[in-house]
Amino acid sequence: MTSTVLTTAQPGADAPRPTLGERIAPQIQRRGALAVLVLVVVIASATSDTFATWSNVSSILGNNAFVWLLALGMTFVIITGGIDLSVGSMYALGGVLGAYGSTHGTWLAVLLPLAVGAAWGTIQGLLVARARMAPFIVTLVGLLGLRGLMQAITDEGATTYLVPRHSAFRSLGAGTWIPVLIVAVFFALGALLLTRTRFGATLTAMGGNENAALLLGLPVARAKVLVYLLSGTLAAAAGAL
């Protein structure tokens, strides 16, 4: 009689080890935008004598800090699979409301744009989450509505609101490092919210498969409303700064 001996091989024991290039390629694919940014910075620094100077770096940081707030809010929206086309108009309206509020006090200059941004974002979120309307349509209409509201407040551009010279509100957006520090705080809070909270996990699940998130019992509708509220608020804050 012939006996058969069965041997159990360890999974992957005979598989070849991945090369260095095979290990690096997936990381580059996952972080493609960062890789391109690093490449552009290296090329620009090598071809220009003034690009890598401290004055240029501080200028870039100061001039783009406000746009980063827009990007932060949009990040949360995109993670859920949505889109917010109204942030550009809300950004402009936030600047107008901040300047208008500063003529009546610093607190109004800060709170007025934030309140309007939060309210507008909540309305858009309710239309997307509860009325199940397409985010593209809702936020496109929001873009036009905000633009019209700004035209009405400024008499179609004929009225300009000036921030008083000695207003404390002026210092929030002055210089380079105050706006950058404010934005850095928002980014740290956003990272914690996205990676360390149940809300962030819900957003990631929604972006992966919204139907599966619903079946898991996750508060999808509430999360959508909060995401658009966050986007509107940050856009208005960026404009005010």
mmCIF file of N, CA, C and O in Angstrom, residues 20 25 36 43 55 61 84 89 93 103 126 133 140 147 150 153 158 163 170 189 191 219-220:
data_model
loop_
_atom_site.group_PDB
_atom_site.id
_atom_site.type_symbol
_atom_site.label_atom_id
_atom_site.label_comp_id
_atom_site.label_asym_id
_atom_site.label_seq_id
_atom_site.Cartn_x
_atom_site.Cartn_y
_atom_site.Cartn_z
ATOM 1 N N LEU A 20 12.729 47.138 -4.139
ATOM 2 C CA LEU A 20 12.583 48.492 -3.605
ATOM 3 C C LEU A 20 11.614 49.301 -4.458
ATOM 4 O O LEU A 20 10.779 50.041 -3.934
ATOM 5 N N ALA A 25 6.569 52.253 -5.455
ATOM 6 C CA ALA A 25 5.541 52.623 -6.433
ATOM 7 C C ALA A 25 4.151 52.795 -5.811
ATOM 8 O O ALA A 25 3.470 53.793 -6.090
ATOM 9 N N VAL A 36 4.267 65.078 -6.786
ATOM 10 C CA VAL A 36 4.365 66.109 -7.823
ATOM 11 C C VAL A 36 4.766 67.439 -7.214
ATOM 12 O O VAL A 36 5.592 68.178 -7.775
ATOM 13 N N ILE A 43 12.548 71.366 -8.762
ATOM 14 C CA ILE A 43 12.897 71.960 -10.064
ATOM 15 C C ILE A 43 12.941 73.480 -9.963
ATOM 16 O O ILE A 43 13.866 74.129 -10.473
ATOM 17 N N SER A 55 11.965 84.964 2.068
ATOM 18 C CA SER A 55 10.938 85.965 1.749
ATOM 19 C C SER A 55 9.893 85.397 0.791
ATOM 20 O O SER A 55 8.694 85.664 0.939
ATOM 21 N N LEU A 61 3.191 81.345 1.754
ATOM 22 C CA LEU A 61 2.381 80.881 2.880
ATOM 23 C C LEU A 61 1.297 81.894 3.236
ATOM 24 O O LEU A 61 0.124 81.533 3.433
ATOM 25 N N ASP A 84 -18.938 70.844 -3.581
ATOM 26 C CA ASP A 84 -19.494 72.139 -3.174
ATOM 27 C C ASP A 84 -18.937 73.215 -4.102
ATOM 28 O O ASP A 84 -17.794 73.642 -3.968
ATOM 29 N N SER A 89 -18.006 81.765 -4.113
ATOM 30 C CA SER A 89 -18.906 82.884 -3.839
ATOM 31 C C SER A 89 -19.020 83.146 -2.343
ATOM 32 O O SER A 89 -19.101 84.298 -1.904
ATOM 33 N N LEU A 93 -18.276 86.564 -0.345
ATOM 34 C CA LEU A 93 -19.290 87.132 0.542
ATOM 35 C C LEU A 93 -18.769 87.237 1.965
ATOM 36 O O LEU A 93 -19.089 88.201 2.686
ATOM 37 N N THR A 103 -17.439 97.571 10.853
ATOM 38 C CA THR A 103 -17.860 98.959 11.091
ATOM 39 C C THR A 103 -18.770 99.061 12.313
ATOM 40 O O THR A 103 -19.047 100.164 12.788
ATOM 41 N N LEU A 126 -29.097 70.136 3.903
ATOM 42 C CA LEU A 126 -30.444 69.584 4.037
ATOM 43 C C LEU A 126 -31.031 69.221 2.677
ATOM 44 O O LEU A 126 -31.711 68.196 2.531
ATOM 45 N N MET A 133 -31.327 65.785 -3.370
ATOM 46 C CA MET A 133 -31.005 66.492 -4.610
ATOM 47 C C MET A 133 -29.520 66.336 -4.905
ATOM 48 O O MET A 133 -28.703 66.113 -4.000
ATOM 49 N N LEU A 140 -24.448 74.590 -7.244
ATOM 50 C CA LEU A 140 -24.384 75.521 -8.372
ATOM 51 C C LEU A 140 -25.407 76.639 -8.181
ATOM 52 O O LEU A 140 -25.113 77.821 -8.405
ATOM 53 N N ARG A 147 -23.750 84.894 -4.994
ATOM 54 C CA ARG A 147 -23.265 86.003 -5.821
ATOM 55 C C ARG A 147 -24.314 87.113 -5.885
ATOM 56 O O ARG A 147 -23.990 88.302 -5.795
ATOM 57 N N MET A 150 -24.389 88.979 -2.531
ATOM 58 C CA MET A 150 -23.264 89.898 -2.415
ATOM 59 C C MET A 150 -23.498 91.155 -3.244
ATOM 60 O O MET A 150 -23.184 92.265 -2.818
ATOM 61 N N ILE A 153 -25.940 93.354 -1.287
ATOM 62 C CA ILE A 153 -25.352 94.011 -0.118
ATOM 63 C C ILE A 153 -24.471 95.185 -0.527
ATOM 64 O O ILE A 153 -24.428 96.216 0.154
ATOM 65 N N ALA A 158 -21.251 99.134 -5.960
ATOM 66 C CA ALA A 158 -21.121 100.589 -5.805
ATOM 67 C C ALA A 158 -20.735 100.978 -4.383
ATOM 68 O O ALA A 158 -20.183 102.058 -4.161
ATOM 69 N N VAL A 163 -12.642 98.402 6.539
ATOM 70 C CA VAL A 163 -12.346 98.015 7.910
ATOM 71 C C VAL A 163 -11.679 99.192 8.615
ATOM 72 O O VAL A 163 -10.712 99.756 8.099
ATOM 73 N N ARG A 170 -8.737 93.838 12.003
ATOM 74 C CA ARG A 170 -7.727 93.994 10.958
ATOM 75 C C ARG A 170 -6.504 93.119 11.225
ATOM 76 O O ARG A 170 -5.878 92.603 10.295
ATOM 77 N N LEU A 189 -7.174 70.523 13.929
ATOM 78 C CA LEU A 189 -8.502 70.101 14.373
ATOM 79 C C LEU A 189 -9.184 69.242 13.318
ATOM 80 O O LEU A 189 -9.846 68.244 13.644
ATOM 81 N N ALA A 191 -7.711 67.332 11.091
ATOM 82 C CA ALA A 191 -7.061 66.019 11.057
ATOM 83 C C ALA A 191 -7.556 65.133 12.198
ATOM 84 O O ALA A 191 -7.816 63.943 12.011
ATOM 85 N N PRO A 219 -25.185 57.390 10.662
ATOM 86 C CA PRO A 219 -26.028 58.574 10.432
ATOM 87 C C PRO A 219 -25.599 59.335 9.176
ATOM 88 O O PRO A 219 -25.016 60.422 9.248
ATOM 89 N N VAL A 220 -25.899 58.782 8.020
ATOM 90 C CA VAL A 220 -25.429 59.336 6.756
ATOM 91 C C VAL A 220 -26.002 60.728 6.507
ATOM 92 O O VAL A 220 -25.276 61.666 6.153
#
